[in-house]
Amino acid sequence: MPDLQAIVDEIHEKLQPRLGEGKAADYIPQLAHVDPKKFGIAVIDVDGQTYKAGDADVPFSIQSVSKVFTLTLALGKHGETTWNRVGREPSGSAFNSIVQLEHEEGKPRNPFINAGAIAVSDLVLAGHTPREAIGEIVRFVRYLADDDTIAIDPEVAKSEHATGYRNFALANFMRSFNKLTHPVEHVLGVYFHHCALAMTCTQLARSGLFLAASGRNPLTGHTVVSRQRARRINALMLTCGHYDGSGDFAYRVGLPGKSGVGGGILAVAPGKASVAVWSPGLNNHGNSLLGSLALEMLAHRTGWSVFGP
Ligand code: GLN
């Protein structure tokens, strides 16, 4: 095993002069007001050892990274029928794009673009009130991270709702094709709340550890999903986790990853480790600029890649 503490320290050190690069999301005040120079990284290996640097224990808005957890929940509830509602192909368009939905009659390309995650929220809602569904998601993430302090930031959820015109457009569009089974208000209530989960890099890396360890969380001993399902979620993260920047991320980093507009990225090195990085400045695809760079450096230094030794 490489000296992971030395590597994360070195990445943190090397990125110091570049902190603040990229453009932080400013569509809601809670994201616009975050210090753009924040940077955190946490690596947890499959033996449960944690290595961290920078602001690894400062909570941030995980935004679309949460789509990995809601997909995992939906697959647990609905199994393969989930794929009747959402596809598994990269979209090649922006995270909040509406254009493909018309051609594809309201069936979103994949679960990680907004439209797809909204369809997944509809699946998670089955048999629940919105409040219960949101509670289920929070309990699931707490169980994954083995940390009961994880919570939703209610102010972020409120702002998402107040500014979510495009998400309302996507949801109404899907509803018009009968592709949502619950009222738009309820589905988006669930969606906005899971996007508003606040977590630290350490908590996020813990929550993703089951994906690095064949579906079983080595910290708790809980089997979260089967080995095959863990592989499949990783495959979707690799092909779709960075929107229209997924190809570039695969090329540069070579690991499955899921980004969020809060500047967080969860990446998975199967059989090795779960990694979370956070830096608010985004590139032009809406993915963390320095977060991607940090993961590229980590992959380079460790030799981790799903494409070869
Ligand atoms: N809440 C954000 C939105 O729906 C999530 C987008 C993201 O993180 N890419 O616009």
PDB file of C-alpha atoms and ligand atoms in Angstrom:
ATOM      1  CA  MET A   1       0.000   0.000   0.000  1.00  0.00           C
ATOM      2  CA  PRO A   2       1.350   3.457  -0.865  1.00  0.00           C
ATOM      3  CA  ASP A   3       1.861   5.948   1.985  1.00  0.00           C
ATOM      4  CA  LEU A   4      -1.587   7.478   1.732  1.00  0.00           C
ATOM      5  CA  GLN A   5      -1.136  10.065   4.479  1.00  0.00           C
ATOM      6  CA  ALA A   6       1.979  11.395   2.763  1.00  0.00           C
ATOM      7  CA  ILE A   7       0.110  11.492  -0.556  1.00  0.00           C
ATOM      8  CA  VAL A   8      -2.939  13.398   0.726  1.00  0.00           C
ATOM      9  CA  ASP A   9      -0.658  15.843   2.566  1.00  0.00           C
ATOM     10  CA  GLU A  10       1.311  16.403  -0.609  1.00  0.00           C
ATOM     11  CA  ILE A  11      -1.837  16.976  -2.695  1.00  0.00           C
ATOM     12  CA  HIS A  12      -3.133  19.467  -0.129  1.00  0.00           C
ATOM     13  CA  GLU A  13       0.218  21.235  -0.104  1.00  0.00           C
ATOM     14  CA  LYS A  14       0.574  21.358  -3.894  1.00  0.00           C
ATOM     15  CA  LEU A  15      -2.900  22.793  -4.384  1.00  0.00           C
ATOM     16  CA  GLN A  16      -2.438  25.614  -1.848  1.00  0.00           C
ATOM     17  CA  PRO A  17      -1.428  28.250  -4.411  1.00  0.00           C
ATOM     18  CA  ARG A  18      -4.414  27.372  -6.607  1.00  0.00           C
ATOM     19  CA  LEU A  19      -7.176  27.502  -3.973  1.00  0.00           C
ATOM     20  CA  GLY A  20     -10.066  29.667  -5.137  1.00  0.00           C
ATOM     21  CA  GLU A  21      -9.752  28.664  -8.815  1.00  0.00           C
ATOM     22  CA  GLY A  22     -12.946  27.846 -10.694  1.00  0.00           C
ATOM     23  CA  LYS A  23     -16.347  29.356 -10.122  1.00  0.00           C
ATOM     24  CA  ALA A  24     -18.420  28.382  -7.105  1.00  0.00           C
ATOM     25  CA  ALA A  25     -22.161  27.857  -7.621  1.00  0.00           C
ATOM     26  CA  ASP A  26     -24.095  31.022  -6.796  1.00  0.00           C
ATOM     27  CA  TYR A  27     -27.714  30.131  -7.647  1.00  0.00           C
ATOM     28  CA  ILE A  28     -28.525  30.028  -3.928  1.00  0.00           C
ATOM     29  CA  PRO A  29     -26.984  32.225  -1.198  1.00  0.00           C
ATOM     30  CA  GLN A  30     -25.936  29.270   0.945  1.00  0.00           C
ATOM     31  CA  LEU A  31     -23.569  28.082  -1.807  1.00  0.00           C
ATOM     32  CA  ALA A  32     -22.530  31.570  -2.952  1.00  0.00           C
ATOM     33  CA  HIS A  33     -21.327  32.411   0.570  1.00  0.00           C
ATOM     34  CA  VAL A  34     -19.016  29.445   1.054  1.00  0.00           C
ATOM     35  CA  ASP A  35     -15.320  30.349   1.296  1.00  0.00           C
ATOM     36  CA  PRO A  36     -13.976  29.481  -2.201  1.00  0.00           C
ATOM     37  CA  LYS A  37     -10.584  28.587  -0.696  1.00  0.00           C
ATOM     38  CA  LYS A  38     -11.873  25.626   1.257  1.00  0.00           C
ATOM     39  CA  PHE A  39     -10.277  22.328   0.333  1.00  0.00           C
ATOM     40  CA  GLY A  40     -10.661  18.919   1.923  1.00  0.00           C
ATOM     41  CA  ILE A  41      -9.729  15.357   1.090  1.00  0.00           C
ATOM     42  CA  ALA A  42     -10.444  12.088   2.906  1.00  0.00           C
ATOM     43  CA  VAL A  43      -9.361   8.626   1.801  1.00  0.00           C
ATOM     44  CA  ILE A  44     -10.616   5.511   3.609  1.00  0.00           C
ATOM     45  CA  ASP A  45      -9.088   2.238   2.557  1.00  0.00           C
ATOM     46  CA  VAL A  46     -10.942  -1.074   2.571  1.00  0.00           C
ATOM     47  CA  ASP A  47      -9.264  -1.958   5.879  1.00  0.00           C
ATOM     48  CA  GLY A  48     -11.026   1.043   7.400  1.00  0.00           C
ATOM     49  CA  GLN A  49      -7.975   3.302   7.808  1.00  0.00           C
ATOM     50  CA  THR A  50      -8.653   7.017   7.245  1.00  0.00           C
ATOM     51  CA  TYR A  51      -6.196   9.505   5.749  1.00  0.00           C
ATOM     52  CA  LYS A  52      -7.185  13.145   5.494  1.00  0.00           C
ATOM     53  CA  ALA A  53      -5.950  16.659   4.875  1.00  0.00           C
ATOM     54  CA  GLY A  54      -7.291  20.217   4.808  1.00  0.00           C
ATOM     55  CA  ASP A  55     -10.954  20.864   5.589  1.00  0.00           C
ATOM     56  CA  ALA A  56     -11.866  17.172   5.597  1.00  0.00           C
ATOM     57  CA  ASP A  57     -14.105  17.590   8.637  1.00  0.00           C
ATOM     58  CA  VAL A  58     -15.986  20.717   7.573  1.00  0.00           C
ATOM     59  CA  PRO A  59     -19.543  19.981   6.384  1.00  0.00           C
ATOM     60  CA  PHE A  60     -20.582  21.163   2.914  1.00  0.00           C
ATOM     61  CA  SER A  61     -23.639  20.749   0.701  1.00  0.00           C
ATOM     62  CA  ILE A  62     -23.207  17.423  -1.073  1.00  0.00           C
ATOM     63  CA  GLN A  63     -25.843  18.264  -3.714  1.00  0.00           C
ATOM     64  CA  SER A  64     -25.775  15.748  -6.566  1.00  0.00           C
ATOM     65  CA  VAL A  65     -23.384  13.367  -4.836  1.00  0.00           C
ATOM     66  CA  SER A  66     -26.530  12.304  -2.953  1.00  0.00           C
ATOM     67  CA  LYS A  67     -27.851  10.818  -6.208  1.00  0.00           C
ATOM     68  CA  VAL A  68     -25.624   7.780  -5.624  1.00  0.00           C
ATOM     69  CA  PHE A  69     -27.391   7.103  -2.325  1.00  0.00           C
ATOM     70  CA  THR A  70     -30.927   7.614  -3.638  1.00  0.00           C
ATOM     71  CA  LEU A  71     -30.168   5.341  -6.600  1.00  0.00           C
ATOM     72  CA  THR A  72     -28.887   2.671  -4.191  1.00  0.00           C
ATOM     73  CA  LEU A  73     -32.102   3.006  -2.162  1.00  0.00           C
ATOM     74  CA  ALA A  74     -34.328   2.872  -5.262  1.00  0.00           C
ATOM     75  CA  LEU A  75     -32.539  -0.250  -6.504  1.00  0.00           C
ATOM     76  CA  GLY A  76     -33.052  -1.810  -3.079  1.00  0.00           C
ATOM     77  CA  LYS A  77     -36.779  -1.080  -3.230  1.00  0.00           C
ATOM     78  CA  HIS A  78     -37.514  -1.736  -6.882  1.00  0.00           C
ATOM     79  CA  GLY A  79     -34.635  -3.853  -8.169  1.00  0.00           C
ATOM     80  CA  GLU A  80     -34.089  -3.961 -11.916  1.00  0.00           C
ATOM     81  CA  THR A  81     -37.527  -2.450 -12.611  1.00  0.00           C
ATOM     82  CA  THR A  82     -35.858   0.856 -11.696  1.00  0.00           C
ATOM     83  CA  TRP A  83     -34.538   0.796 -15.268  1.00  0.00           C
ATOM     84  CA  ASN A  84     -38.045   1.000 -16.700  1.00  0.00           C
ATOM     85  CA  ARG A  85     -38.085   4.563 -15.412  1.00  0.00           C
ATOM     86  CA  VAL A  86     -34.571   5.808 -16.064  1.00  0.00           C
ATOM     87  CA  GLY A  87     -31.847   4.842 -18.540  1.00  0.00           C
ATOM     88  CA  ARG A  88     -28.206   3.926 -18.108  1.00  0.00           C
ATOM     89  CA  GLU A  89     -26.522   5.932 -20.832  1.00  0.00           C
ATOM     90  CA  PRO A  90     -24.294   8.967 -20.523  1.00  0.00           C
ATOM     91  CA  SER A  91     -26.171  12.081 -21.541  1.00  0.00           C
ATOM     92  CA  GLY A  92     -23.501  14.236 -23.133  1.00  0.00           C
ATOM     93  CA  SER A  93     -25.459  17.255 -21.937  1.00  0.00           C
ATOM     94  CA  ALA A  94     -25.511  19.483 -18.882  1.00  0.00           C
ATOM     95  CA  PHE A  95     -26.800  18.211 -15.528  1.00  0.00           C
ATOM     96  CA  ASN A  96     -30.014  20.207 -15.764  1.00  0.00           C
ATOM     97  CA  SER A  97     -30.628  19.861 -19.503  1.00  0.00           C
ATOM     98  CA  ILE A  98     -34.186  19.407 -20.742  1.00  0.00           C
ATOM     99  CA  VAL A  99     -33.556  18.823 -24.475  1.00  0.00           C
ATOM    100  CA  GLN A 100     -33.163  15.040 -24.465  1.00  0.00           C
ATOM    101  CA  LEU A 101     -36.293  14.529 -22.392  1.00  0.00           C
ATOM    102  CA  GLU A 102     -38.553  15.543 -25.257  1.00  0.00           C
ATOM    103  CA  HIS A 103     -36.983  13.141 -27.765  1.00  0.00           C
ATOM    104  CA  GLU A 104     -36.971  10.345 -25.223  1.00  0.00           C
ATOM    105  CA  GLU A 105     -40.543  10.963 -24.089  1.00  0.00           C
ATOM    106  CA  GLY A 106     -39.855  11.802 -20.494  1.00  0.00           C
ATOM    107  CA  LYS A 107     -37.531   8.888 -19.692  1.00  0.00           C
ATOM    108  CA  PRO A 108     -34.274  10.446 -18.472  1.00  0.00           C
ATOM    109  CA  ARG A 109     -30.965   9.163 -19.802  1.00  0.00           C
ATOM    110  CA  ASN A 110     -29.439   8.187 -16.464  1.00  0.00           C
ATOM    111  CA  PRO A 111     -30.027   8.494 -12.709  1.00  0.00           C
ATOM    112  CA  PHE A 112     -27.328  11.102 -12.152  1.00  0.00           C
ATOM    113  CA  ILE A 113     -28.573  13.997 -14.277  1.00  0.00           C
ATOM    114  CA  ASN A 114     -31.267  16.041 -12.554  1.00  0.00           C
ATOM    115  CA  ALA A 115     -34.161  14.576 -14.541  1.00  0.00           C
ATOM    116  CA  GLY A 116     -32.992  11.044 -13.733  1.00  0.00           C
ATOM    117  CA  ALA A 117     -32.542  11.799 -10.059  1.00  0.00           C
ATOM    118  CA  ILE A 118     -36.035  13.300  -9.980  1.00  0.00           C
ATOM    119  CA  ALA A 119     -37.381  10.016 -11.425  1.00  0.00           C
ATOM    120  CA  VAL A 120     -35.405   8.167  -8.720  1.00  0.00           C
ATOM    121  CA  SER A 121     -36.959  10.411  -6.032  1.00  0.00           C
ATOM    122  CA  ASP A 122     -40.354   9.372  -7.381  1.00  0.00           C
ATOM    123  CA  LEU A 123     -39.331   5.716  -6.910  1.00  0.00           C
ATOM    124  CA  VAL A 124     -38.058   6.333  -3.380  1.00  0.00           C
ATOM    125  CA  LEU A 125     -41.402   7.999  -2.576  1.00  0.00           C
ATOM    126  CA  ALA A 126     -43.397   4.842  -3.372  1.00  0.00           C
ATOM    127  CA  GLY A 127     -45.537   3.943  -0.376  1.00  0.00           C
ATOM    128  CA  HIS A 128     -44.362   6.959   1.632  1.00  0.00           C
ATOM    129  CA  THR A 129     -45.274  10.531   2.369  1.00  0.00           C
ATOM    130  CA  PRO A 130     -42.540  12.979   1.284  1.00  0.00           C
ATOM    131  CA  ARG A 131     -41.531  13.433   4.925  1.00  0.00           C
ATOM    132  CA  GLU A 132     -41.129   9.678   5.417  1.00  0.00           C
ATOM    133  CA  ALA A 133     -39.139   9.335   2.190  1.00  0.00           C
ATOM    134  CA  ILE A 134     -36.784  12.130   3.249  1.00  0.00           C
ATOM    135  CA  GLY A 135     -36.423  10.463   6.660  1.00  0.00           C
ATOM    136  CA  GLU A 136     -35.612   7.176   4.962  1.00  0.00           C
ATOM    137  CA  ILE A 137     -32.877   8.792   2.866  1.00  0.00           C
ATOM    138  CA  VAL A 138     -31.287  10.482   5.897  1.00  0.00           C
ATOM    139  CA  ARG A 139     -31.399   7.247   7.906  1.00  0.00           C
ATOM    140  CA  PHE A 140     -29.852   5.368   4.987  1.00  0.00           C
ATOM    141  CA  VAL A 141     -26.934   7.797   4.657  1.00  0.00           C
ATOM    142  CA  ARG A 142     -26.404   7.725   8.453  1.00  0.00           C
ATOM    143  CA  TYR A 143     -26.357   3.934   8.310  1.00  0.00           C
ATOM    144  CA  LEU A 144     -23.856   3.962   5.433  1.00  0.00           C
ATOM    145  CA  ALA A 145     -21.533   6.385   7.230  1.00  0.00           C
ATOM    146  CA  ASP A 146     -22.304   4.897  10.663  1.00  0.00           C
ATOM    147  CA  ASP A 147     -22.804   8.466  11.848  1.00  0.00           C
ATOM    148  CA  ASP A 148     -26.080   9.723  13.297  1.00  0.00           C
ATOM    149  CA  THR A 149     -25.030  13.370  13.203  1.00  0.00           C
ATOM    150  CA  ILE A 150     -25.508  13.633   9.412  1.00  0.00           C
ATOM    151  CA  ALA A 151     -28.432  15.922   8.571  1.00  0.00           C
ATOM    152  CA  ILE A 152     -30.097  17.988   5.878  1.00  0.00           C
ATOM    153  CA  ASP A 153     -29.501  21.744   5.910  1.00  0.00           C
ATOM    154  CA  PRO A 154     -33.086  23.068   5.925  1.00  0.00           C
ATOM    155  CA  GLU A 155     -32.054  26.493   4.600  1.00  0.00           C
ATOM    156  CA  VAL A 156     -30.429  24.911   1.552  1.00  0.00           C
ATOM    157  CA  ALA A 157     -33.540  22.784   0.939  1.00  0.00           C
ATOM    158  CA  LYS A 158     -35.707  25.911   1.137  1.00  0.00           C
ATOM    159  CA  SER A 159     -33.498  27.845  -1.287  1.00  0.00           C
ATOM    160  CA  GLU A 160     -33.388  24.923  -3.725  1.00  0.00           C
ATOM    161  CA  HIS A 161     -37.168  24.980  -3.736  1.00  0.00           C
ATOM    162  CA  ALA A 162     -37.378  28.755  -4.122  1.00  0.00           C
ATOM    163  CA  THR A 163     -35.003  28.820  -7.118  1.00  0.00           C
ATOM    164  CA  GLY A 164     -35.747  25.421  -8.642  1.00  0.00           C
ATOM    165  CA  TYR A 165     -37.527  26.636 -11.770  1.00  0.00           C
ATOM    166  CA  ARG A 166     -35.628  24.328 -14.056  1.00  0.00           C
ATOM    167  CA  ASN A 167     -36.162  21.308 -11.833  1.00  0.00           C
ATOM    168  CA  PHE A 168     -39.876  22.128 -11.762  1.00  0.00           C
ATOM    169  CA  ALA A 169     -39.776  22.309 -15.557  1.00  0.00           C
ATOM    170  CA  LEU A 170     -38.076  18.896 -15.773  1.00  0.00           C
ATOM    171  CA  ALA A 171     -40.516  17.309 -13.322  1.00  0.00           C
ATOM    172  CA  ASN A 172     -43.594  18.815 -14.972  1.00  0.00           C
ATOM    173  CA  PHE A 173     -42.327  17.644 -18.322  1.00  0.00           C
ATOM    174  CA  MET A 174     -41.906  14.081 -17.069  1.00  0.00           C
ATOM    175  CA  ARG A 175     -45.296  14.199 -15.407  1.00  0.00           C
ATOM    176  CA  SER A 176     -46.839  15.263 -18.722  1.00  0.00           C
ATOM    177  CA  PHE A 177     -45.516  12.005 -20.213  1.00  0.00           C
ATOM    178  CA  ASN A 178     -46.930  10.099 -17.206  1.00  0.00           C
ATOM    179  CA  LYS A 179     -43.400   9.320 -16.133  1.00  0.00           C
ATOM    180  CA  LEU A 180     -43.891  10.417 -12.506  1.00  0.00           C
ATOM    181  CA  THR A 181     -46.392   8.646 -10.297  1.00  0.00           C
ATOM    182  CA  HIS A 182     -46.511  11.219  -7.469  1.00  0.00           C
ATOM    183  CA  PRO A 183     -47.363  14.937  -7.514  1.00  0.00           C
ATOM    184  CA  VAL A 184     -44.507  17.124  -8.759  1.00  0.00           C
ATOM    185  CA  GLU A 185     -44.443  19.057  -5.444  1.00  0.00           C
ATOM    186  CA  HIS A 186     -43.909  15.840  -3.486  1.00  0.00           C
ATOM    187  CA  VAL A 187     -41.249  14.444  -5.802  1.00  0.00           C
ATOM    188  CA  LEU A 188     -39.291  17.684  -5.819  1.00  0.00           C
ATOM    189  CA  GLY A 189     -39.676  18.005  -2.053  1.00  0.00           C
ATOM    190  CA  VAL A 190     -37.743  14.743  -1.771  1.00  0.00           C
ATOM    191  CA  TYR A 191     -35.233  15.754  -4.455  1.00  0.00           C
ATOM    192  CA  PHE A 192     -34.461  19.193  -2.974  1.00  0.00           C
ATOM    193  CA  HIS A 193     -34.017  17.734   0.493  1.00  0.00           C
ATOM    194  CA  HIS A 194     -31.573  15.015  -0.501  1.00  0.00           C
ATOM    195  CA  CYS A 195     -29.544  17.569  -2.478  1.00  0.00           C
ATOM    196  CA  ALA A 196     -29.383  19.607   0.759  1.00  0.00           C
ATOM    197  CA  LEU A 197     -27.611  16.922   2.803  1.00  0.00           C
ATOM    198  CA  ALA A 198     -24.622  18.464   4.571  1.00  0.00           C
ATOM    199  CA  MET A 199     -21.634  16.172   5.033  1.00  0.00           C
ATOM    200  CA  THR A 200     -17.898  16.296   5.562  1.00  0.00           C
ATOM    201  CA  CYS A 201     -15.372  14.598   3.283  1.00  0.00           C
ATOM    202  CA  THR A 202     -14.775  12.028   6.010  1.00  0.00           C
ATOM    203  CA  GLN A 203     -18.494  11.219   6.294  1.00  0.00           C
ATOM    204  CA  LEU A 204     -18.863  11.077   2.525  1.00  0.00           C
ATOM    205  CA  ALA A 205     -15.902   8.736   2.091  1.00  0.00           C
ATOM    206  CA  ARG A 206     -17.329   6.474   4.802  1.00  0.00           C
ATOM    207  CA  SER A 207     -20.722   6.412   3.061  1.00  0.00           C
ATOM    208  CA  GLY A 208     -19.157   5.364  -0.223  1.00  0.00           C
ATOM    209  CA  LEU A 209     -16.901   2.699   1.244  1.00  0.00           C
ATOM    210  CA  PHE A 210     -19.345  -0.120   0.453  1.00  0.00           C
ATOM    211  CA  LEU A 211     -18.826   0.624  -3.252  1.00  0.00           C
ATOM    212  CA  ALA A 212     -15.078   0.103  -2.897  1.00  0.00           C
ATOM    213  CA  ALA A 213     -15.504  -3.105  -0.922  1.00  0.00           C
ATOM    214  CA  SER A 214     -17.834  -5.248  -3.056  1.00  0.00           C
ATOM    215  CA  GLY A 215     -21.025  -3.970  -1.436  1.00  0.00           C
ATOM    216  CA  ARG A 216     -20.020  -4.529   2.195  1.00  0.00           C
ATOM    217  CA  ASN A 217     -19.067  -1.726   4.558  1.00  0.00           C
ATOM    218  CA  PRO A 218     -15.888  -2.961   6.251  1.00  0.00           C
ATOM    219  CA  LEU A 219     -16.312  -0.432   9.095  1.00  0.00           C
ATOM    220  CA  THR A 220     -19.658  -1.826  10.239  1.00  0.00           C
ATOM    221  CA  GLY A 221     -19.643  -5.276   8.668  1.00  0.00           C
ATOM    222  CA  HIS A 222     -23.021  -4.515   7.059  1.00  0.00           C
ATOM    223  CA  THR A 223     -23.690  -5.863   3.591  1.00  0.00           C
ATOM    224  CA  VAL A 224     -25.335  -2.909   1.851  1.00  0.00           C
ATOM    225  CA  VAL A 225     -25.718  -4.324  -1.661  1.00  0.00           C
ATOM    226  CA  SER A 226     -24.553  -7.407  -3.556  1.00  0.00           C
ATOM    227  CA  ARG A 227     -21.141  -7.476  -5.209  1.00  0.00           C
ATOM    228  CA  GLN A 228     -22.803  -7.259  -8.616  1.00  0.00           C
ATOM    229  CA  ARG A 229     -24.869  -4.230  -7.639  1.00  0.00           C
ATOM    230  CA  ALA A 230     -21.807  -2.433  -6.273  1.00  0.00           C
ATOM    231  CA  ARG A 231     -20.055  -3.042  -9.606  1.00  0.00           C
ATOM    232  CA  ARG A 232     -23.039  -1.732 -11.511  1.00  0.00           C
ATOM    233  CA  ILE A 233     -23.375   1.450  -9.441  1.00  0.00           C
ATOM    234  CA  ASN A 234     -19.656   2.026  -9.993  1.00  0.00           C
ATOM    235  CA  ALA A 235     -20.160   1.546 -13.736  1.00  0.00           C
ATOM    236  CA  LEU A 236     -22.853   4.239 -13.755  1.00  0.00           C
ATOM    237  CA  MET A 237     -20.676   6.589 -11.729  1.00  0.00           C
ATOM    238  CA  LEU A 238     -17.878   6.113 -14.219  1.00  0.00           C
ATOM    239  CA  THR A 239     -20.003   6.692 -17.304  1.00  0.00           C
ATOM    240  CA  CYS A 240     -22.457   9.288 -15.980  1.00  0.00           C
ATOM    241  CA  GLY A 241     -21.163  10.705 -12.686  1.00  0.00           C
ATOM    242  CA  HIS A 242     -19.737  13.917 -14.108  1.00  0.00           C
ATOM    243  CA  TYR A 243     -22.431  14.819 -16.664  1.00  0.00           C
ATOM    244  CA  ASP A 244     -20.908  15.920 -19.954  1.00  0.00           C
ATOM    245  CA  GLY A 245     -17.491  15.920 -18.264  1.00  0.00           C
ATOM    246  CA  SER A 246     -17.644  12.158 -17.540  1.00  0.00           C
ATOM    247  CA  GLY A 247     -15.355  11.171 -20.400  1.00  0.00           C
ATOM    248  CA  ASP A 248     -12.710  13.645 -19.343  1.00  0.00           C
ATOM    249  CA  PHE A 249     -12.920  12.511 -15.715  1.00  0.00           C
ATOM    250  CA  ALA A 250     -12.531   8.854 -16.773  1.00  0.00           C
ATOM    251  CA  TYR A 251      -9.569   9.794 -18.947  1.00  0.00           C
ATOM    252  CA  ARG A 252      -7.808  11.832 -16.304  1.00  0.00           C
ATOM    253  CA  VAL A 253      -8.753  10.047 -13.077  1.00  0.00           C
ATOM    254  CA  GLY A 254      -9.808   6.578 -14.260  1.00  0.00           C
ATOM    255  CA  LEU A 255     -12.099   5.917 -11.288  1.00  0.00           C
ATOM    256  CA  PRO A 256     -15.884   5.967 -10.837  1.00  0.00           C
ATOM    257  CA  GLY A 257     -16.923   9.291  -9.312  1.00  0.00           C
ATOM    258  CA  LYS A 258     -19.942  11.440  -8.599  1.00  0.00           C
ATOM    259  CA  SER A 259     -19.784  15.209  -8.346  1.00  0.00           C
ATOM    260  CA  GLY A 260     -22.079  17.860  -6.926  1.00  0.00           C
ATOM    261  CA  VAL A 261     -22.367  21.618  -7.495  1.00  0.00           C
ATOM    262  CA  GLY A 262     -21.335  22.189  -3.873  1.00  0.00           C
ATOM    263  CA  GLY A 263     -17.825  21.224  -5.046  1.00  0.00           C
ATOM    264  CA  GLY A 264     -17.775  17.715  -3.606  1.00  0.00           C
ATOM    265  CA  ILE A 265     -16.772  14.525  -5.430  1.00  0.00           C
ATOM    266  CA  LEU A 266     -17.052  10.955  -4.176  1.00  0.00           C
ATOM    267  CA  ALA A 267     -14.682   8.610  -6.003  1.00  0.00           C
ATOM    268  CA  VAL A 268     -14.301   4.858  -5.686  1.00  0.00           C
ATOM    269  CA  ALA A 269     -11.157   2.823  -6.203  1.00  0.00           C
ATOM    270  CA  PRO A 270     -12.641  -0.708  -6.216  1.00  0.00           C
ATOM    271  CA  GLY A 271     -10.847  -3.045  -3.839  1.00  0.00           C
ATOM    272  CA  LYS A 272      -8.722  -0.177  -2.548  1.00  0.00           C
ATOM    273  CA  ALA A 273     -10.485   2.834  -1.089  1.00  0.00           C
ATOM    274  CA  SER A 274     -13.287   5.364  -1.041  1.00  0.00           C
ATOM    275  CA  VAL A 275     -12.271   8.991  -1.523  1.00  0.00           C
ATOM    276  CA  ALA A 276     -14.097  12.285  -0.982  1.00  0.00           C
ATOM    277  CA  VAL A 277     -12.767  15.682  -2.007  1.00  0.00           C
ATOM    278  CA  TRP A 278     -14.239  19.139  -1.648  1.00  0.00           C
ATOM    279  CA  SER A 279     -13.302  22.421  -3.292  1.00  0.00           C
ATOM    280  CA  PRO A 280     -16.154  24.829  -4.183  1.00  0.00           C
ATOM    281  CA  GLY A 281     -14.772  26.254  -7.464  1.00  0.00           C
ATOM    282  CA  LEU A 282     -16.328  24.454 -10.444  1.00  0.00           C
ATOM    283  CA  ASN A 283     -15.188  23.897 -14.023  1.00  0.00           C
ATOM    284  CA  ASN A 284     -17.473  24.632 -16.967  1.00  0.00           C
ATOM    285  CA  HIS A 285     -19.262  21.271 -16.631  1.00  0.00           C
ATOM    286  CA  GLY A 286     -20.240  22.058 -13.038  1.00  0.00           C
ATOM    287  CA  ASN A 287     -17.695  19.688 -11.497  1.00  0.00           C
ATOM    288  CA  SER A 288     -15.155  20.713  -8.849  1.00  0.00           C
ATOM    289  CA  LEU A 289     -12.066  22.001 -10.657  1.00  0.00           C
ATOM    290  CA  LEU A 290      -9.478  21.374  -7.946  1.00  0.00           C
ATOM    291  CA  GLY A 291     -11.397  18.368  -6.651  1.00  0.00           C
ATOM    292  CA  SER A 292     -10.942  16.679 -10.039  1.00  0.00           C
ATOM    293  CA  LEU A 293      -7.303  17.697 -10.070  1.00  0.00           C
ATOM    294  CA  ALA A 294      -6.754  16.325  -6.557  1.00  0.00           C
ATOM    295  CA  LEU A 295      -8.249  12.987  -7.632  1.00  0.00           C
ATOM    296  CA  GLU A 296      -6.091  12.972 -10.743  1.00  0.00           C
ATOM    297  CA  MET A 297      -3.018  13.478  -8.565  1.00  0.00           C
ATOM    298  CA  LEU A 298      -4.160  10.772  -6.133  1.00  0.00           C
ATOM    299  CA  ALA A 299      -4.801   8.269  -8.946  1.00  0.00           C
ATOM    300  CA  HIS A 300      -1.426   9.069 -10.446  1.00  0.00           C
ATOM    301  CA  ARG A 301       0.458   8.711  -7.166  1.00  0.00           C
ATOM    302  CA  THR A 302      -1.282   5.492  -6.076  1.00  0.00           C
ATOM    303  CA  GLY A 303      -1.605   3.881  -9.495  1.00  0.00           C
ATOM    304  CA  TRP A 304      -5.329   3.314  -8.820  1.00  0.00           C
ATOM    305  CA  SER A 305      -7.386   2.938 -11.978  1.00  0.00           C
ATOM    306  CA  VAL A 306     -10.231   0.736 -13.153  1.00  0.00           C
ATOM    307  CA  PHE A 307      -8.536   0.532 -16.556  1.00  0.00           C
ATOM    308  CA  GLY A 308      -5.416  -1.369 -15.687  1.00  0.00           C
ATOM    309  CA  PRO A 309      -2.625  -1.819 -13.187  1.00  0.00           C
TER     310      PRO A 309
HETATM  311  N1  GLN B   1     -29.581  20.898  -6.425  1.00  0.00           N
HETATM  312  C1  GLN B   1     -28.872  21.025  -7.659  1.00  0.00           C
HETATM  313  C2  GLN B   1     -29.861  21.198  -8.794  1.00  0.00           C
HETATM  314  O1  GLN B   1     -30.832  20.484  -8.810  1.00  0.00           O
HETATM  315  C3  GLN B   1     -28.014  19.804  -7.874  1.00  0.00           C
HETATM  316  C4  GLN B   1     -27.232  19.876  -9.131  1.00  0.00           C
HETATM  317  C5  GLN B   1     -25.829  19.343  -9.008  1.00  0.00           C
HETATM  318  O2  GLN B   1     -25.259  19.161  -7.942  1.00  0.00           O
HETATM  319  N2  GLN B   1     -25.208  19.193 -10.145  1.00  0.00           N
HETATM  320  O3  GLN B   1     -29.698  22.041  -9.640  1.00  0.00           O
END
